[in-house]
Rosetta silent file (secondary structure, phi, psi, omega in degrees, C-alpha in Angstrom):
SEQUENCE: MTKIGIITGSTRPGRNSLQVAEWVKGIADQRGDADYELVDLAEYNLPMYAEPVSAAYSQDYQTPEAIPWAKKIAELDGYVFICPEYNHGVTSALKNAIDYLYIEWNNKAAGIVSYGSAGGVRAAESLRIIMAELQVATVRAHPAMSLFTDFVKMSEFKPAAVHEKSVNAMLDQVNAWTNALEPLRK
SCORE:     score description
SCORE:     0.000 S_00000001
   1 L     0.000  145.441  177.711  -42.100    1.719   -1.866 S_00000001
   2 L   -60.374  136.390  179.903  -38.494    2.013   -3.015 S_00000001
   3 E  -110.219  120.075 -179.746  -36.856    5.299   -1.994 S_00000001
   4 E  -116.056  124.159  177.222  -34.445    6.881   -4.476 S_00000001
   5 E   -93.063  131.680  174.993  -32.456    9.973   -3.549 S_00000001
   6 E  -101.483  105.035 -169.047  -31.525   12.463   -6.267 S_00000001
   7 E   -99.676  122.553  176.015  -28.323   13.954   -4.865 S_00000001
   8 L   -67.569  147.535 -176.038  -27.003   17.323   -5.992 S_00000001
   9 L  -106.556    7.622 -178.474  -23.283   17.273   -6.726 S_00000001
  10 L  -144.038  151.555  179.060  -22.343   20.865   -5.974 S_00000001
  11 L  -122.743   -2.083 -173.350  -22.794   23.309   -3.130 S_00000001
  12 L   -72.353  152.551  174.314  -21.311   26.484   -4.584 S_00000001
  13 L   -60.398  140.288  179.598  -23.353   29.662   -5.106 S_00000001
  14 L    78.322   11.611 -177.885  -24.683   29.835   -8.664 S_00000001
  15 L   -64.676  156.433  177.090  -24.412   26.070   -9.136 S_00000001
  16 L   -97.688  -16.786 -171.621  -26.315   24.281  -11.883 S_00000001
  17 H   -62.010  -31.154  179.139  -26.781   20.950  -10.116 S_00000001
  18 H   -67.343  -40.120  176.980  -29.958   22.008   -8.325 S_00000001
  19 H   -61.146  -44.445 -178.938  -31.645   22.906  -11.649 S_00000001
  20 H   -65.995  -42.881  179.675  -30.628   19.550  -13.118 S_00000001
  21 H   -61.455  -42.631  179.302  -31.766   17.673   -9.999 S_00000001
  22 H   -64.400  -38.117  177.329  -35.175   19.366  -10.061 S_00000001
  23 H   -64.142  -46.571  178.406  -35.569   18.476  -13.744 S_00000001
  24 H   -61.536  -43.688  179.578  -34.681   14.818  -13.093 S_00000001
  25 H   -61.902  -39.226  177.529  -37.083   14.716  -10.129 S_00000001
  26 H   -59.805  -41.409  177.004  -39.861   16.144  -12.312 S_00000001
  27 H   -67.491  -46.277 -176.661  -39.367   13.309  -14.798 S_00000001
  28 H   -61.775  -42.129 -176.860  -39.044   10.715  -12.027 S_00000001
  29 H   -64.180  -22.372  178.550  -42.189   11.816  -10.211 S_00000001
  30 L   -76.132  -14.111 -173.139  -44.282   11.149  -13.330 S_00000001
  31 L   -81.032  -38.865 -179.199  -43.283    7.481  -13.280 S_00000001
  32 L    73.166   13.478 -176.866  -44.932    6.281  -10.052 S_00000001
  33 L   -99.112   -6.282  179.816  -42.439    3.418   -9.643 S_00000001
  34 L  -161.523  167.710  173.643  -40.550    4.757   -6.598 S_00000001
  35 E   -95.761  109.763 -177.244  -40.550    7.515   -4.035 S_00000001
  36 E   -98.182  135.593 -178.933  -38.034   10.064   -5.378 S_00000001
  37 E  -132.689  132.886  175.242  -36.515   12.654   -3.072 S_00000001
  38 E   -80.627  125.445  179.346  -34.229   15.552   -3.872 S_00000001
  39 E  -116.058  107.134 -175.666  -31.242   15.498   -1.502 S_00000001
  40 L   -94.382  111.907  179.758  -29.399   18.804   -1.630 S_00000001
  41 H   -52.746  -35.241 -177.230  -25.807   18.553   -0.375 S_00000001
  42 H   -60.636  -26.838 -178.999  -25.833   22.270    0.431 S_00000001
  43 H   -75.070  -13.666 -176.019  -28.429   21.669    3.160 S_00000001
  44 H   -95.758  -14.681  175.472  -26.097   19.374    5.121 S_00000001
  45 L    47.267   46.026 -178.639  -23.203   21.850    5.549 S_00000001
  46 L   -71.567  123.683  174.851  -20.627   19.074    5.800 S_00000001
  47 L   -72.683  172.078  176.416  -17.202   20.405    6.808 S_00000001
  48 L   -56.902  137.284 -175.251  -14.087   18.894    5.239 S_00000001
  49 L   -56.149  124.519  179.495  -13.875   15.271    6.274 S_00000001
  50 L  -149.677   32.114  177.777  -11.942   14.907    9.535 S_00000001
  51 L   -65.689  143.834 -177.951  -13.486   11.931   11.337 S_00000001
  52 L   -70.642  -24.141 -179.967  -10.950   10.202   13.628 S_00000001
  53 L  -130.759  139.181  178.409  -11.858    6.729   12.284 S_00000001
  54 L   -58.231  142.952  178.880  -12.820    5.765    8.741 S_00000001
  55 L   -63.518  -17.609  175.931  -16.538    5.156    8.211 S_00000001
  56 L   -68.336  -20.192 -176.018  -15.615    1.693    6.914 S_00000001
  57 L  -115.119  -16.942 -178.155  -14.705    0.783   10.508 S_00000001
  58 L  -156.566  137.862  173.888  -16.986    2.903   12.684 S_00000001
  59 L  -108.403   23.281  175.183  -20.280    4.748   12.425 S_00000001
  60 L   -87.446   74.460 -173.154  -19.636    6.605   15.676 S_00000001
  61 L   -68.695  131.469 -179.859  -19.575    9.923   13.866 S_00000001
  62 L   -94.450  -25.569  178.511  -17.890   12.760   15.740 S_00000001
  63 L   -80.045  117.749 -176.548  -18.803   15.515   13.290 S_00000001
  64 L   -54.763  -36.308 -178.676  -22.339   16.665   14.245 S_00000001
  65 L   -68.097  -21.657 -179.227  -23.255   17.341   10.588 S_00000001
  66 H   -70.211  -27.809 -174.686  -22.407   13.734    9.674 S_00000001
  67 H   -65.648  -51.845  177.215  -25.250   12.317   11.762 S_00000001
  68 H   -66.588  -31.767  176.985  -28.212   13.681    9.721 S_00000001
  69 H   -63.161  -46.713  179.539  -26.271   12.972    6.504 S_00000001
  70 H   -62.291  -42.090  179.455  -25.744    9.341    7.536 S_00000001
  71 H   -61.389  -44.404 -179.095  -29.407    8.989    8.508 S_00000001
  72 H   -63.124  -49.707 -177.309  -30.583   10.347    5.139 S_00000001
  73 H   -64.779  -38.385 -179.630  -28.291    8.141    3.041 S_00000001
  74 H   -64.683  -34.149 -176.331  -29.110    5.043    5.126 S_00000001
  75 H   -79.021  -10.163  179.710  -32.873    5.460    4.633 S_00000001
  76 L   -90.548  146.808  179.763  -32.554    5.553    0.835 S_00000001
  77 L   -93.560  -21.842 -179.248  -32.590    2.380   -1.273 S_00000001
  78 E  -162.854  175.710 -172.057  -30.824    3.851   -4.301 S_00000001
  79 E  -142.105  154.767  163.920  -29.456    7.054   -5.745 S_00000001
  80 E  -125.820  117.687  178.598  -29.214    9.311   -8.747 S_00000001
  81 E   -93.115  127.448  171.393  -26.126   11.498   -8.570 S_00000001
  82 E   -90.423  111.720 -166.072  -26.193   14.845  -10.345 S_00000001
  83 E  -118.756   93.843  172.612  -22.532   15.025  -11.263 S_00000001
  84 E   -74.439  152.493  178.580  -21.030   18.242  -12.590 S_00000001
  85 L  -100.659  120.201  175.498  -17.488   17.980  -13.908 S_00000001
  86 E  -117.018  118.994  177.421  -14.922   20.221  -12.243 S_00000001
  87 L    51.836   44.638  177.420  -11.356   19.932  -13.572 S_00000001
  88 L    68.903   18.677 -179.592  -12.068   16.525  -15.174 S_00000001
  89 E  -148.726 -175.501  176.782  -13.416   15.035  -11.927 S_00000001
  90 L   -73.427  157.719  178.965  -16.178   15.017   -9.344 S_00000001
  91 L   -68.410  153.813  177.671  -16.652   18.114   -7.232 S_00000001
  92 H   -64.370  -34.874  179.463  -14.867   18.315   -3.907 S_00000001
  93 H   -63.201  -42.962  179.609  -18.238   18.755   -2.167 S_00000001
  94 H   -67.617  -46.779  179.602  -19.583   15.496   -3.612 S_00000001
  95 H   -60.640  -42.130  178.636  -16.403   13.529   -2.884 S_00000001
  96 H   -60.671  -46.011 -179.393  -16.330   14.911    0.661 S_00000001
  97 H   -64.312  -39.569  178.131  -19.971   13.928    1.280 S_00000001
  98 H   -63.516  -44.633 -175.447  -19.371   10.447   -0.089 S_00000001
  99 H   -65.319  -21.079  178.988  -16.271    9.946    2.077 S_00000001
 100 L   -62.995  -25.459 -170.669  -18.177   10.655    5.300 S_00000001
 101 L  -125.769  165.193  172.819  -20.000    7.330    5.040 S_00000001
 102 L  -142.225  -69.539 -175.513  -19.446    3.710    4.090 S_00000001
 103 H   -59.034  -34.997 -179.126  -22.005    1.179    5.327 S_00000001
 104 H   -60.709  -26.272  179.770  -24.871    3.549    4.579 S_00000001
 105 H   -84.808  -26.093 -166.874  -23.974    3.335    0.854 S_00000001
 106 L   -57.843  144.361  171.878  -23.504   -0.459    0.638 S_00000001
 107 L    60.073   40.801  177.688  -25.576   -2.796   -1.538 S_00000001
 108 E  -128.231  171.780  179.468  -27.501   -0.120   -3.361 S_00000001
 109 E  -115.675  155.656  179.143  -27.717    1.027   -6.969 S_00000001
 110 E  -145.489  145.397  169.563  -27.010    4.423   -8.479 S_00000001
 111 E  -109.956  159.790 -179.662  -27.491    6.283  -11.702 S_00000001
 112 E  -128.091  128.831  172.113  -25.405    9.231  -12.799 S_00000001
 113 E  -115.856  114.728 -174.761  -26.597   12.343  -14.618 S_00000001
 114 E  -116.317  162.177  173.980  -23.575   14.411  -15.577 S_00000001
 115 E  -154.234  153.215  179.523  -22.865   17.716  -17.241 S_00000001
 116 E   168.636 -171.261 -178.359  -19.845   19.734  -18.258 S_00000001
 117 L   -64.393  -29.652  175.833  -17.992   20.991  -21.300 S_00000001
 118 L  -117.679   36.778  178.256  -17.707   17.405  -22.556 S_00000001
 119 L    78.958    1.269 -179.867  -20.935   16.159  -20.953 S_00000001
 120 L    73.362   16.563 -173.536  -19.267   15.524  -17.611 S_00000001
 121 H   -67.449  -30.760  178.808  -18.299   12.020  -18.680 S_00000001
 122 H   -68.039  -41.054  177.363  -14.851   12.108  -17.041 S_00000001
 123 H   -65.432  -41.306  179.779  -16.414   13.007  -13.686 S_00000001
 124 H   -62.024  -42.277  178.594  -19.045   10.297  -14.137 S_00000001
 125 H   -65.672  -37.687  175.579  -16.382    7.663  -14.802 S_00000001
 126 H   -63.384  -42.405  179.302  -14.479    8.809  -11.722 S_00000001
 127 H   -63.410  -36.096  177.717  -17.674    8.557   -9.674 S_00000001
 128 H   -59.820  -41.386  179.388  -18.203    4.988  -10.910 S_00000001
 129 H   -65.257  -42.496  178.371  -14.816    3.979   -9.477 S_00000001
 130 H   -62.034  -45.806 -178.551  -15.615    5.631   -6.146 S_00000001
 131 H   -63.689  -35.797  178.941  -19.016    3.928   -5.988 S_00000001
 132 H   -59.256  -40.590  178.412  -17.483    0.513   -6.697 S_00000001
 133 H   -64.100  -28.877 -178.546  -15.388    0.806   -3.529 S_00000001
 134 L   -91.866    9.284  179.446  -18.576    1.562   -1.571 S_00000001
 135 L    61.656   39.809  174.942  -20.358   -1.504   -2.975 S_00000001
 136 E  -108.752  126.963  178.972  -22.765    0.611   -5.009 S_00000001
 137 E   -87.041  114.508  176.558  -23.741   -0.771   -8.413 S_00000001
 138 E   -89.888  140.139 -176.802  -23.805    2.024  -10.983 S_00000001
 139 L   -87.401  160.742 -175.716  -26.062    1.491  -13.973 S_00000001
 140 L   -71.650  -46.481 -176.902  -25.044    1.772  -17.612 S_00000001
 141 L   -59.234  132.711 -170.303  -27.595    4.333  -18.861 S_00000001
 142 L  -147.997   96.127  173.736  -26.052    7.751  -18.370 S_00000001
 143 L   -65.640  128.649 -178.961  -27.619   11.071  -19.383 S_00000001
 144 E  -130.472  119.487 -177.079  -24.769   13.485  -20.147 S_00000001
 145 E  -107.768  149.116  179.561  -25.448   17.154  -20.826 S_00000001
 146 E   -98.077  136.513  174.237  -23.246   19.787  -22.395 S_00000001
 147 L   -62.744  -23.737 -175.623  -22.698   23.203  -20.855 S_00000001
 148 L   -86.453  -30.871 -176.121  -22.691   24.543  -24.427 S_00000001
 149 L  -113.683  -18.341 -177.840  -25.919   23.056  -25.780 S_00000001
 150 L  -109.731    4.294  177.017  -28.062   22.250  -22.734 S_00000001
 151 E  -134.145  142.086  173.645  -27.491   25.482  -20.807 S_00000001
 152 E   -89.519  122.800 -178.217  -28.064   29.091  -21.810 S_00000001
 153 L    53.343   33.197  178.243  -24.868   31.050  -21.068 S_00000001
 154 L    59.268   17.685 -177.866  -23.694   27.999  -19.110 S_00000001
 155 L  -136.251  -25.512  179.536  -26.080   28.819  -16.272 S_00000001
 156 E  -104.821  115.304 -173.979  -29.749   28.377  -17.251 S_00000001
 157 E   -73.853  118.146  177.065  -30.615   24.711  -17.758 S_00000001
 158 L  -135.751   76.979 -173.837  -32.531   24.107  -21.006 S_00000001
 159 L   -67.621  146.662  173.340  -31.997   20.416  -21.821 S_00000001
 160 L   -64.537  146.683 -176.379  -32.542   19.013  -25.271 S_00000001
 161 L   -57.736  -31.259 -177.642  -35.723   16.910  -25.456 S_00000001
 162 H   -60.723  -25.136 -176.882  -33.721   13.749  -26.214 S_00000001
 163 H   -68.653  -26.128  179.522  -32.346   13.720  -22.659 S_00000001
 164 H   -61.937  -38.678  178.532  -35.729   12.851  -21.124 S_00000001
 165 H   -63.889  -41.313 -179.564  -35.597    9.444  -22.813 S_00000001
 166 H   -70.715  -32.486  175.374  -32.113    8.777  -21.415 S_00000001
 167 H   -64.686  -44.231  178.703  -33.209    9.843  -17.906 S_00000001
 168 H   -63.583  -39.113  177.103  -36.102    7.373  -18.076 S_00000001
 169 H   -63.101  -42.438  178.501  -33.773    4.596  -19.279 S_00000001
 170 H   -63.160  -44.108  179.571  -31.409    5.362  -16.392 S_00000001
 171 H   -65.590  -36.138  174.259  -34.300    5.344  -13.883 S_00000001
 172 H   -56.395  -46.937 -178.145  -35.539    2.009  -15.279 S_00000001
 173 H   -69.591  -41.704  178.741  -32.116    0.527  -14.576 S_00000001
 174 H   -59.628  -44.810  179.456  -31.719    2.160  -11.150 S_00000001
 175 H   -65.004  -43.149  179.930  -35.083    0.765  -10.054 S_00000001
 176 H   -62.044  -47.203 -179.433  -34.371   -2.716  -11.419 S_00000001
 177 H   -69.688  -37.443  178.033  -30.958   -2.891   -9.745 S_00000001
 178 H   -60.958  -45.071  179.026  -32.223   -1.336   -6.503 S_00000001
 179 H   -67.432  -38.083  179.160  -34.923   -3.993   -6.268 S_00000001
 180 H   -65.158  -33.159 -178.574  -32.491   -6.777   -7.203 S_00000001
 181 L   -85.518   -5.116 -177.515  -30.102   -5.729   -4.427 S_00000001
 182 H   -52.506  -44.539  179.957  -32.824   -5.527   -1.766 S_00000001
 183 H   -59.049  -29.175  178.662  -32.071   -8.976   -0.235 S_00000001
 184 H   -73.599  -23.016 -178.939  -28.477   -7.847    0.411 S_00000001
 185 H   -84.962   -9.663 -176.939  -29.680   -4.783    2.345 S_00000001
 186 L   -87.582    0.000    0.000  -31.746   -6.813    4.819 S_00000001
């Protein structure tokens, strides 16, 4: 069965990305079309990227924390990124985790679920550019939540009902593209 990782985009204390990821996983698990797994960046404790050689040229990772991270990303067929917007961009934790790897990301599909004061759309667009360099096809459907209307006091996630439909549309596309790209991953 296709394995899709739902990756949290923040590691800070009090973050919202874990709540959003759990909500997306709850919707995904009802579908039965893939094996969905929550991948929490905070559990990998990745230090700031300092590998001696770019991951595009070598997978001989020197940072011990990079090895389980690389193994996890490599075993997944596709991704859903939970993308909070910090200062009009992706979080430093997410960008750092992405930069650790290259080949492990290649020829896969990804969806983006964003949130922020303007729905996190600027961060999502930035993430699309990053993913393109890693040969990850990002899908069009994009659930975007507002800190003002989908969170209570900007910290308790209470999404509007309409977002479930957009999550399902995004998952439909992620699964279709993940399956279409399978021959390239072999």
